[in-house]
PDB file of N, CA and C in Angstrom:
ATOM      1  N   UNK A  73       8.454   3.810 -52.130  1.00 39.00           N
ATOM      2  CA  UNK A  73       9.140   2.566 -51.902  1.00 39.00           C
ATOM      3  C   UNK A  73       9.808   2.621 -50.531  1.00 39.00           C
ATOM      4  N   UNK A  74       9.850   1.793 -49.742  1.00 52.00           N
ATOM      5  CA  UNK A  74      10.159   1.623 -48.285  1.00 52.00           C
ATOM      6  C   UNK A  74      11.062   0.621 -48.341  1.00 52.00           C
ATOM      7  N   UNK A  75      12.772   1.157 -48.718  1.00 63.00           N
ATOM      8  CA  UNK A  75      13.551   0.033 -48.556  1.00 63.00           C
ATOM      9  C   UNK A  75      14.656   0.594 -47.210  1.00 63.00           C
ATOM     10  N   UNK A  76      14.216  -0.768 -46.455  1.00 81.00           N
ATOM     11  CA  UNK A  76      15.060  -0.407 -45.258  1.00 81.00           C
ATOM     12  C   UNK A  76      16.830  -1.219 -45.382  1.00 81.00           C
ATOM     13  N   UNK A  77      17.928  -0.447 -46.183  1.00 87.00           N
ATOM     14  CA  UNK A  77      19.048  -0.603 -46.094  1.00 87.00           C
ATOM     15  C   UNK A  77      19.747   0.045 -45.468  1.00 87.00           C
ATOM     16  N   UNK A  78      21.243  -0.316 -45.040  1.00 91.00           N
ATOM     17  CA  UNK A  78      22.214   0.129 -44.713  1.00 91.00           C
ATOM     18  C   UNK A  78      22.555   1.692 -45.041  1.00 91.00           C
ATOM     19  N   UNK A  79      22.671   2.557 -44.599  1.00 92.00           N
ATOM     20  CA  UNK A  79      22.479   3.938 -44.952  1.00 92.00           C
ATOM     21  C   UNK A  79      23.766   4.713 -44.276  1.00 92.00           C
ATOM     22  N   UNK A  80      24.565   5.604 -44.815  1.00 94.00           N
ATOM     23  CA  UNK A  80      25.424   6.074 -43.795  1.00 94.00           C
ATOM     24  C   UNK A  80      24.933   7.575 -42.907  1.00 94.00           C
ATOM     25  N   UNK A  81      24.639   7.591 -41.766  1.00 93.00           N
ATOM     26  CA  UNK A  81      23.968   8.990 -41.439  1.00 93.00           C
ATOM     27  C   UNK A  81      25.425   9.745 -40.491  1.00 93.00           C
ATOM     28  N   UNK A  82      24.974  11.045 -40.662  1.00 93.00           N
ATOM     29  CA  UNK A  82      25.635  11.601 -40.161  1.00 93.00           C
ATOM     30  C   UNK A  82      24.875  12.348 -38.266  1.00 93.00           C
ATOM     31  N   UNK A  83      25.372  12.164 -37.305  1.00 94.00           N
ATOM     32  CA  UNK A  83      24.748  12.334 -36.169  1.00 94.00           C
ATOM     33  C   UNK A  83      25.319  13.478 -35.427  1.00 94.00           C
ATOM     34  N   UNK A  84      24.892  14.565 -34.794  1.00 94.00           N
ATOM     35  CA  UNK A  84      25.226  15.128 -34.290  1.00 94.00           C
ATOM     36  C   UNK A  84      24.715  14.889 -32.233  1.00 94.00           C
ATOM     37  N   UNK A  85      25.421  14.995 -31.615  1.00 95.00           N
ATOM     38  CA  UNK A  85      24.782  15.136 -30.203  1.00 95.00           C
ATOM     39  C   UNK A  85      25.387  16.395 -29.436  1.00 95.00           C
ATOM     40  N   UNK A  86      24.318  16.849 -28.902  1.00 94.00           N
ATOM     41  CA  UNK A  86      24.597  18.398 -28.303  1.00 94.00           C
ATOM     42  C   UNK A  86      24.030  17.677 -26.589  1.00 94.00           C
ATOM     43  N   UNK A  87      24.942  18.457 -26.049  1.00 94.00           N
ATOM     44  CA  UNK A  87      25.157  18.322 -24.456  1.00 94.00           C
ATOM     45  C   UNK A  87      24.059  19.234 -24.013  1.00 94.00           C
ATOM     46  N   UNK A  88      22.549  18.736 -23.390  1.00 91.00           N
ATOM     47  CA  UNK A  88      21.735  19.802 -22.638  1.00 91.00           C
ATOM     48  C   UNK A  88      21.365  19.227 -20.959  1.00 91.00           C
ATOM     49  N   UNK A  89      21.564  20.564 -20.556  1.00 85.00           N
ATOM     50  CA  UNK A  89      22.062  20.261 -18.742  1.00 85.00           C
ATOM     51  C   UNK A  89      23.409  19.811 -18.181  1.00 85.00           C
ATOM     52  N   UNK A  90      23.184  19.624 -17.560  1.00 78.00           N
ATOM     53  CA  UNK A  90      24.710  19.142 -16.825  1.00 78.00           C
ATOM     54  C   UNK A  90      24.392  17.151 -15.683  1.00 78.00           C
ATOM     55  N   UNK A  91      25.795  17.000 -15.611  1.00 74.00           N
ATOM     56  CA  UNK A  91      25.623  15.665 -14.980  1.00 74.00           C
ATOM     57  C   UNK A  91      25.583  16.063 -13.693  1.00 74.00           C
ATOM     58  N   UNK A  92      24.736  14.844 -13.494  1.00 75.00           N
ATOM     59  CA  UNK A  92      23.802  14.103 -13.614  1.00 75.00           C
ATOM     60  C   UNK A  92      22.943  14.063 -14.434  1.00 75.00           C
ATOM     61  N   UNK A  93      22.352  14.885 -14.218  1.00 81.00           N
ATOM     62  CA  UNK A  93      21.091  15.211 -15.226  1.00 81.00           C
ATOM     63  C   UNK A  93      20.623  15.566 -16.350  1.00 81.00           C
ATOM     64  N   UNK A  94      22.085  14.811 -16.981  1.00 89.00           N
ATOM     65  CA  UNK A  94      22.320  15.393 -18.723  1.00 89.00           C
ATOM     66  C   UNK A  94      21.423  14.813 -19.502  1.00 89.00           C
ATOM     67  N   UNK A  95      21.035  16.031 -20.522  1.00 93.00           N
ATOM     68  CA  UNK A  95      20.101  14.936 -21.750  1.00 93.00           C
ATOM     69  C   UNK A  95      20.818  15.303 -23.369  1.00 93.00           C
ATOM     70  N   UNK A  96      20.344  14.955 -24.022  1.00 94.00           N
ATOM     71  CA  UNK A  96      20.897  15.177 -25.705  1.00 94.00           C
ATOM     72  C   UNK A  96      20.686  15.183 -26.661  1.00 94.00           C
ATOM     73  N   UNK A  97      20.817  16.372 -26.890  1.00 93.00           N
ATOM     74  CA  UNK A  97      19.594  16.354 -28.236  1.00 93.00           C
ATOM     75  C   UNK A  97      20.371  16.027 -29.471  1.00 93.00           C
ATOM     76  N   UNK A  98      19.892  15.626 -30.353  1.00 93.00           N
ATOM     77  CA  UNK A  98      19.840  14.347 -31.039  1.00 93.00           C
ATOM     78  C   UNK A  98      19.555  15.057 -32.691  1.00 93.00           C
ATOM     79  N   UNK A  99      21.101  15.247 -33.519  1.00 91.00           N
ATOM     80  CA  UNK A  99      20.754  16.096 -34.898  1.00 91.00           C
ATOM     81  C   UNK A  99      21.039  14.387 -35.806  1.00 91.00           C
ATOM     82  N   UNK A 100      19.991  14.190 -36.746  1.00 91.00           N
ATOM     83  CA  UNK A 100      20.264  12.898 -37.975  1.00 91.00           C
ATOM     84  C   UNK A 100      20.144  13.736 -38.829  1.00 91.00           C
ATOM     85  N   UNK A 101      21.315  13.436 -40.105  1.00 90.00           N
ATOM     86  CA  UNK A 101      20.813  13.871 -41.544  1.00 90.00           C
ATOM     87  C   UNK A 101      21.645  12.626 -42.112  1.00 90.00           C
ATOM     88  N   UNK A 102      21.142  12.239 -43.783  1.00 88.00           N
ATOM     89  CA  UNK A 102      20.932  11.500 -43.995  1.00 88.00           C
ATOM     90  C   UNK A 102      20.164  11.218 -45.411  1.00 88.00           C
ATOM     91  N   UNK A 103      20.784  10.789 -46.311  1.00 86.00           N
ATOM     92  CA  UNK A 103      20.073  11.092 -47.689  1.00 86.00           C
ATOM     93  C   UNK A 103      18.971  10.295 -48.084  1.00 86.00           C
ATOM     94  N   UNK A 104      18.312   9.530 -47.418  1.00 82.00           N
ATOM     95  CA  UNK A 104      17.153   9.185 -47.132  1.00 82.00           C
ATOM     96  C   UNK A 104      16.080   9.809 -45.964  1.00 82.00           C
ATOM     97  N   UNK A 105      16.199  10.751 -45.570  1.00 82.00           N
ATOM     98  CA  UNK A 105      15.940  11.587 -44.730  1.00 82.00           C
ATOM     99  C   UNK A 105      15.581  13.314 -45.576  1.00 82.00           C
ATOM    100  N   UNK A 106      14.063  13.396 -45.394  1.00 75.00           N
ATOM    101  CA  UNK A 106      14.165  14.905 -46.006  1.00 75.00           C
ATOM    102  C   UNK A 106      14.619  16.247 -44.887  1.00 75.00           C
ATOM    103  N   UNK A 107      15.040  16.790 -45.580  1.00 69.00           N
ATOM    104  CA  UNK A 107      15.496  18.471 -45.782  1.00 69.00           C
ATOM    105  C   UNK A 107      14.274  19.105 -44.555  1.00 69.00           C
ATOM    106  N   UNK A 108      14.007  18.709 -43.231  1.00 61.00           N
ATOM    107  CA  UNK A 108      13.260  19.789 -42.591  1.00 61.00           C
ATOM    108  C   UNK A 108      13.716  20.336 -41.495  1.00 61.00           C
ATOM    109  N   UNK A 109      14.752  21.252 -41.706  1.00 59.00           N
ATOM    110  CA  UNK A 109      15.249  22.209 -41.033  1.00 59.00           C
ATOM    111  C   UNK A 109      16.259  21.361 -39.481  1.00 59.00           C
ATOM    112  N   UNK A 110      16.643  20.408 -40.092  1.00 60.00           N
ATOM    113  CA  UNK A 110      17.711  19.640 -39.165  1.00 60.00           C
ATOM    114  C   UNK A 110      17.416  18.605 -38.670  1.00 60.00           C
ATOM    115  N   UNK A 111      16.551  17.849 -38.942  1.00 64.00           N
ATOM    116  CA  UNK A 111      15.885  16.721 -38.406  1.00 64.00           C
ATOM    117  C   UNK A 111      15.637  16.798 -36.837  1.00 64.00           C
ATOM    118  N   UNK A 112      16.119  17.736 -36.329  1.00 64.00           N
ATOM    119  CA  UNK A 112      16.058  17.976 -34.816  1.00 64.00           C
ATOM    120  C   UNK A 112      14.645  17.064 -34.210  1.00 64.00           C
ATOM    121  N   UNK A 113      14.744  16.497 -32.836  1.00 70.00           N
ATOM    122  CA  UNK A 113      13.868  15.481 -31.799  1.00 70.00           C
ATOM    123  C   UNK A 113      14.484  16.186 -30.689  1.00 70.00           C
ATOM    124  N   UNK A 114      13.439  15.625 -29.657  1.00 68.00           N
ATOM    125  CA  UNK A 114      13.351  16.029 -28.528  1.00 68.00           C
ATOM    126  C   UNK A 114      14.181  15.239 -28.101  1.00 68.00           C
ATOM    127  N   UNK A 115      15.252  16.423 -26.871  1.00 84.00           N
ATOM    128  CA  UNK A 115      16.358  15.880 -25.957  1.00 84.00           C
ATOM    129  C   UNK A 115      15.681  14.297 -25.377  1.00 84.00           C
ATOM    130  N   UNK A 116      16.812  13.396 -25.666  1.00 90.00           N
ATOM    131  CA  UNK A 116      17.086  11.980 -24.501  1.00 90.00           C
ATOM    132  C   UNK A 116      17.982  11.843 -23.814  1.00 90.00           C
ATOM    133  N   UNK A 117      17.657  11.204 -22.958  1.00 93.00           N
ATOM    134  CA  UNK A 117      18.266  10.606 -22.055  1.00 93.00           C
ATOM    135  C   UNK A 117      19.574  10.178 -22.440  1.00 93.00           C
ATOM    136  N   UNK A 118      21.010  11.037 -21.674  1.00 93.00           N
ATOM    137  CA  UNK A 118      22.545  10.027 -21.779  1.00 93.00           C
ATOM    138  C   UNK A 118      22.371   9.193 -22.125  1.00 93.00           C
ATOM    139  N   UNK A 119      21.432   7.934 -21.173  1.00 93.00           N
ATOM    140  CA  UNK A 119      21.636   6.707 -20.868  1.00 93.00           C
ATOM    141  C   UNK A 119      21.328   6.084 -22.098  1.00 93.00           C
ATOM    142  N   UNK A 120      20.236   6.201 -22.117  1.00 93.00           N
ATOM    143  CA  UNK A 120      19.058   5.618 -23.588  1.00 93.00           C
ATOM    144  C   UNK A 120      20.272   5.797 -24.694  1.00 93.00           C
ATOM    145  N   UNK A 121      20.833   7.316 -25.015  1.00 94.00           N
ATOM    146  CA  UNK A 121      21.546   7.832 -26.337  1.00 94.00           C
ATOM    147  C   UNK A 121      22.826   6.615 -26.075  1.00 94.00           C
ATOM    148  N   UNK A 122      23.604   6.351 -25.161  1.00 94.00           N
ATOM    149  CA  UNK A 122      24.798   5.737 -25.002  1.00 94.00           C
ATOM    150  C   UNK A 122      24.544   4.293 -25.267  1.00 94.00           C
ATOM    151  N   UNK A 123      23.018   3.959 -24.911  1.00 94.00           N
ATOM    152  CA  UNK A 123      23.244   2.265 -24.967  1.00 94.00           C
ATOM    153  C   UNK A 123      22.502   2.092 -26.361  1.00 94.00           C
ATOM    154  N   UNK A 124      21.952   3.289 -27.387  1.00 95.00           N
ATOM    155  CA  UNK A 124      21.723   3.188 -28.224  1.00 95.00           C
ATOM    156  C   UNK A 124      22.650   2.710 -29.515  1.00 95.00           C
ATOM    157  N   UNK A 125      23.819   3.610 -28.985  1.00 95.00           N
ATOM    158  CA  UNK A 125      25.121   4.035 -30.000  1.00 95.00           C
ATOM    159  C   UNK A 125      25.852   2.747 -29.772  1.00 95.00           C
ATOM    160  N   UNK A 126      25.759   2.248 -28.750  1.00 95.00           N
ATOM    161  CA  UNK A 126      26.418   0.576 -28.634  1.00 95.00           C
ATOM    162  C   UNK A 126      25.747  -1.056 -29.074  1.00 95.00           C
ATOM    163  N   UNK A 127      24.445  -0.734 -28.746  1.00 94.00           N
ATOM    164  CA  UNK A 127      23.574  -1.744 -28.841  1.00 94.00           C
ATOM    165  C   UNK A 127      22.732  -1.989 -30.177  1.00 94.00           C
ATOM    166  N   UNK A 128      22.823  -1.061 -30.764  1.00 93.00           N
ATOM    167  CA  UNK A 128      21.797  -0.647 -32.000  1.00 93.00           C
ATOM    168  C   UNK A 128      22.697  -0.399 -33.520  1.00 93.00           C
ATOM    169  N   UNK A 129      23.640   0.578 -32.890  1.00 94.00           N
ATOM    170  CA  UNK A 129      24.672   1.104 -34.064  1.00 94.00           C
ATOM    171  C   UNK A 129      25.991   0.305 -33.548  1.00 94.00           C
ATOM    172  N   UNK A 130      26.570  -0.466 -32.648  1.00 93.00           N
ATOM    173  CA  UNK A 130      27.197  -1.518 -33.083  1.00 93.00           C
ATOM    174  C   UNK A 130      29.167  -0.330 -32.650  1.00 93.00           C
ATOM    175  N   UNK A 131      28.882   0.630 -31.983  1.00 95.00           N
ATOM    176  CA  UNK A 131      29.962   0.947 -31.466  1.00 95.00           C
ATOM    177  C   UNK A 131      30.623   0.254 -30.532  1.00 95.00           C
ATOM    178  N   UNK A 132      32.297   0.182 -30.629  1.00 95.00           N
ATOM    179  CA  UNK A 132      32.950  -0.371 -29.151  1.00 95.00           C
ATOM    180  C   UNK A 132      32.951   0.802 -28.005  1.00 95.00           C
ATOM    181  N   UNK A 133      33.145  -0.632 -26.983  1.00 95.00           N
ATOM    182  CA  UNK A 133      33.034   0.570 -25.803  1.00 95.00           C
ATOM    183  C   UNK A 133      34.334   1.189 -25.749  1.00 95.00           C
ATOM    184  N   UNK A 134      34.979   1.482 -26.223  1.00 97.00           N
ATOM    185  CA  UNK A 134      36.067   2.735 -26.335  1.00 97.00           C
ATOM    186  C   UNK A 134      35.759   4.188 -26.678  1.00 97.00           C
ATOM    187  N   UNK A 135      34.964   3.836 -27.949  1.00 96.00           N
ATOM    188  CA  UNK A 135      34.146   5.176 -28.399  1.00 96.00           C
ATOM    189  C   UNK A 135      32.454   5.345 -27.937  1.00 96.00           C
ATOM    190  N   UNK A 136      32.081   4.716 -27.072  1.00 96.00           N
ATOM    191  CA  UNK A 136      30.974   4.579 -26.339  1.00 96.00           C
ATOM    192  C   UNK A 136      31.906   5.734 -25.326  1.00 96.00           C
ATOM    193  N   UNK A 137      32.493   5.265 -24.841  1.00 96.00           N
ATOM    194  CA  UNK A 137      33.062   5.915 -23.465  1.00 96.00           C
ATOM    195  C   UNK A 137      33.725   6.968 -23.677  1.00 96.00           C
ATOM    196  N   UNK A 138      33.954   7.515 -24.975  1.00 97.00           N
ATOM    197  CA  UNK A 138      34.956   8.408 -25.577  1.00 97.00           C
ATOM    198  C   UNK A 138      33.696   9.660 -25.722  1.00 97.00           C
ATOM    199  N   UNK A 139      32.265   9.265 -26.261  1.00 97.00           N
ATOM    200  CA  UNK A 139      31.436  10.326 -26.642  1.00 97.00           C
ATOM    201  C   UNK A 139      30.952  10.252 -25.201  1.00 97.00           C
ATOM    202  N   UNK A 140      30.402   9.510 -24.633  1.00 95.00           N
ATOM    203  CA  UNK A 140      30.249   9.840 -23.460  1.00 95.00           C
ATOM    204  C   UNK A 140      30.897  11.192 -22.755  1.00 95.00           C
ATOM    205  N   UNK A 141      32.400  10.587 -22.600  1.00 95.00           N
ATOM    206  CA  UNK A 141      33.054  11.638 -21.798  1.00 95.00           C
ATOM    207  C   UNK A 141      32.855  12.833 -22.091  1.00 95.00           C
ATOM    208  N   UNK A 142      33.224  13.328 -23.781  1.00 96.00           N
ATOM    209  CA  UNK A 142      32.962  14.384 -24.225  1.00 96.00           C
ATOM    210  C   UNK A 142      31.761  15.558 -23.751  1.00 96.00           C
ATOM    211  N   UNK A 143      30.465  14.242 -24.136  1.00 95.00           N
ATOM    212  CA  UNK A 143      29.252  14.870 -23.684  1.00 95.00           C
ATOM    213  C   UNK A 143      28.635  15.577 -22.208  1.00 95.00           C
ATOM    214  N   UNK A 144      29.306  14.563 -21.655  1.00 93.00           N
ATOM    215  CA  UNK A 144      29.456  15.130 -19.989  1.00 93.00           C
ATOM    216  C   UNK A 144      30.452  16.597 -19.598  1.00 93.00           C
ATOM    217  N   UNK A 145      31.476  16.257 -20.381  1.00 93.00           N
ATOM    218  CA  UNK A 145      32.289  17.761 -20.456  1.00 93.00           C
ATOM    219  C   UNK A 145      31.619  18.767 -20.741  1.00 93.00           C
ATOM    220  N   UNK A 146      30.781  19.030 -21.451  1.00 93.00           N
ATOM    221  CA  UNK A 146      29.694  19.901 -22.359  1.00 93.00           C
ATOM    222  C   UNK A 146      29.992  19.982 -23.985  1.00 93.00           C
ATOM    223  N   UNK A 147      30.952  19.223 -24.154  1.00 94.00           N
ATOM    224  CA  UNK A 147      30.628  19.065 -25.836  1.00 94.00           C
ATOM    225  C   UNK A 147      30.148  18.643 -26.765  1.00 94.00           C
ATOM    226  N   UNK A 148      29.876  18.760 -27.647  1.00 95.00           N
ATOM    227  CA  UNK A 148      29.020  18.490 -29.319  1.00 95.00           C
ATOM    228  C   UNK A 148      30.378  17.378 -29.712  1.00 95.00           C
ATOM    229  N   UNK A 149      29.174  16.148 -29.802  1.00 97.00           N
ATOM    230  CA  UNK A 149      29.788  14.791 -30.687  1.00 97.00           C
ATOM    231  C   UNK A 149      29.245  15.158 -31.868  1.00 97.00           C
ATOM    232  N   UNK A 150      30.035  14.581 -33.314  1.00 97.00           N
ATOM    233  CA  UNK A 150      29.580  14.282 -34.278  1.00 97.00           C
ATOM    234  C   UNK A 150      29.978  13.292 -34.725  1.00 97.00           C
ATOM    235  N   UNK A 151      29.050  11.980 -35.128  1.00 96.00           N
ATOM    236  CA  UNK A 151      29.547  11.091 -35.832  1.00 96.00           C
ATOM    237  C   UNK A 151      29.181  10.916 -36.585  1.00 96.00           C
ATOM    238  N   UNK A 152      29.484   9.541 -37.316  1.00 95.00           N
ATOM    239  CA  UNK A 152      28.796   8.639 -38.767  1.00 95.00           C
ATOM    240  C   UNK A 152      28.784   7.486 -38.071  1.00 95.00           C
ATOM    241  N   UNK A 153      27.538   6.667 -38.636  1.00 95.00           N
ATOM    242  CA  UNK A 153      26.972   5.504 -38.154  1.00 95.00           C
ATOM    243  C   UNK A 153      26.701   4.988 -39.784  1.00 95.00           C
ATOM    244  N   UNK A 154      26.690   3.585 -39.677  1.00 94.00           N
ATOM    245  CA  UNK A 154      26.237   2.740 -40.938  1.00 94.00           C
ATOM    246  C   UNK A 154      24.583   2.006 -40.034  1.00 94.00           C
ATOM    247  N   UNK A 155      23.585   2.368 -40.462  1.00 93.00           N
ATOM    248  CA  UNK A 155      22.789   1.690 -39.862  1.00 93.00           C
ATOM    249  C   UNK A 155      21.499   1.763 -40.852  1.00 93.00           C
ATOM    250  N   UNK A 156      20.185   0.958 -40.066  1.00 93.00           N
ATOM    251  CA  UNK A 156      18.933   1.276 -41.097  1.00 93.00           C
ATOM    252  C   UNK A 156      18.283   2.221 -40.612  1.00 93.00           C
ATOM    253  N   UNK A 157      17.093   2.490 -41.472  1.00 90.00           N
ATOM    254  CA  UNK A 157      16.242   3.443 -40.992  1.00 90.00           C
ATOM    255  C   UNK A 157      15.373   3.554 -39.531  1.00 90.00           C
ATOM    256  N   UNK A 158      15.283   2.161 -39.450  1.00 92.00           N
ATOM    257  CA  UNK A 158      14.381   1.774 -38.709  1.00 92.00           C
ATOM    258  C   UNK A 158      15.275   1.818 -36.965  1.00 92.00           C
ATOM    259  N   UNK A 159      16.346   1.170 -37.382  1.00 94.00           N
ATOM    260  CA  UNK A 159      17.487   1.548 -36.019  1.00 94.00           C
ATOM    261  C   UNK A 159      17.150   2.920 -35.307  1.00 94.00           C
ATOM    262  N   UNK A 160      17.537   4.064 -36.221  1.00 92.00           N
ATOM    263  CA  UNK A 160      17.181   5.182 -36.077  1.00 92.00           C
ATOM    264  C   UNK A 160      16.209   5.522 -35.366  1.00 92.00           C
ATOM    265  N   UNK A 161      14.823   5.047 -35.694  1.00 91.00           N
ATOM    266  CA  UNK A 161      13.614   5.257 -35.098  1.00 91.00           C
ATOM    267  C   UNK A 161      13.401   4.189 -33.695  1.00 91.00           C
ATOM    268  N   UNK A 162      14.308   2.720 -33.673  1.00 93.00           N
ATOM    269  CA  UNK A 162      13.858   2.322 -32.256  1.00 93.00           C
ATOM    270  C   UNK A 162      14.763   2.808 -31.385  1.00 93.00           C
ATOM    271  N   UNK A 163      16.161   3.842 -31.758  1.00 93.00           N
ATOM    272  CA  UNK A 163      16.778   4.558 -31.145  1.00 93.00           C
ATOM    273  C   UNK A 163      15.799   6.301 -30.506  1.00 93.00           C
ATOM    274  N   UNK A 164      15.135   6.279 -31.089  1.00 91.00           N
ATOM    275  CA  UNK A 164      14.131   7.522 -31.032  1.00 91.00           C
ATOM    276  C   UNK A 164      14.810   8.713 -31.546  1.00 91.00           C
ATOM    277  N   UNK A 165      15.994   8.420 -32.342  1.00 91.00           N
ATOM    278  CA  UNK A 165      16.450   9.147 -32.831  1.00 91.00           C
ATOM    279  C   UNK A 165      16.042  10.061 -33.596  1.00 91.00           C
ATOM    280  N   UNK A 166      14.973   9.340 -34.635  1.00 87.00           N
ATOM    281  CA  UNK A 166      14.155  10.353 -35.729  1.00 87.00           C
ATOM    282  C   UNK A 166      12.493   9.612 -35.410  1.00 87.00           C
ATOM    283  N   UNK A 167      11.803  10.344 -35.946  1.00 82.00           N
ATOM    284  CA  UNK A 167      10.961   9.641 -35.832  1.00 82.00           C
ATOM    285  C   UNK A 167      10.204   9.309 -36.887  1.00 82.00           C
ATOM    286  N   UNK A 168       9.276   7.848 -36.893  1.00 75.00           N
ATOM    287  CA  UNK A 168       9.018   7.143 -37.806  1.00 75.00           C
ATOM    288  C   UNK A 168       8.266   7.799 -39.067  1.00 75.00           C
ATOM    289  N   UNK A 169       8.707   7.820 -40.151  1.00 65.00           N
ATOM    290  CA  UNK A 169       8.227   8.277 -41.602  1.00 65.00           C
ATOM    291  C   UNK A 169       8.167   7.422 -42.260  1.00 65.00           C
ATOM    292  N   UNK A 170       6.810   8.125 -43.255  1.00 48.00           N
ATOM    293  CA  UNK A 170       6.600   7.012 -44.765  1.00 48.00           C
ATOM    294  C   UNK A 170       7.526   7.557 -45.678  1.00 48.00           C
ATOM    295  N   UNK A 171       8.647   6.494 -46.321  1.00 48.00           N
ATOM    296  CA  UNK A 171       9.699   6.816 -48.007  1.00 48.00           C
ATOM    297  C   UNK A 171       9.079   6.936 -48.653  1.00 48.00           C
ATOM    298  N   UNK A 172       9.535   7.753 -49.493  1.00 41.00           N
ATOM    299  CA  UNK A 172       8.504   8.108 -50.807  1.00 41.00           C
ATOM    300  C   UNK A 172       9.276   7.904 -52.091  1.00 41.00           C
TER     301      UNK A 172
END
């Protein structure tokens, strides 16, 4: 069954490289989401990850600019997002799977 609802995920972002040229790799878990060893994807782009977390998942720019900063410092964000599955995937966050 493929029901695309409101889901609460939990997100991790890890700081790889340095600025300028920062990218971020990108942890989803998520109880619609199976168990394979961290959901881990290939590092994106700051830019892409920041206008994702605003445009897609519906953050203010306070905490847009708040993980930002962090991430540029070199630290590990973790948040919670209320979003669908599918968000997720045009975020490139996870990538696209059949529910079972």
């Amino acid at each position: 069954m493929n029901c695309d609802t409101m889901t609460t995920y939990r997100i991790q972002l890890d700081p790889v490289g340095a600025a300028p040229h920062l990218d971020v790799g990108v942890r989803v878990d998520g109880p619609d989401l199976p168990d394979v060893g961290g959901n881990y994807i290939a590092t994106i782009f700051l830019d892409r990850v920041i206008h994702s977390l605003s445009e897609l998942f519906g953050l203010d720019k306070d905490k847009v600019d708040s993980i930002r900063e962090q991430l540029e410092a070199g630290g590990p964000v973790h948040i919670e997002v209320q979003a669908m599955h599918t968000q997720l995937v045009q975020a490139n966050f996870i990538q696209a799977m059949t529910h079972v």
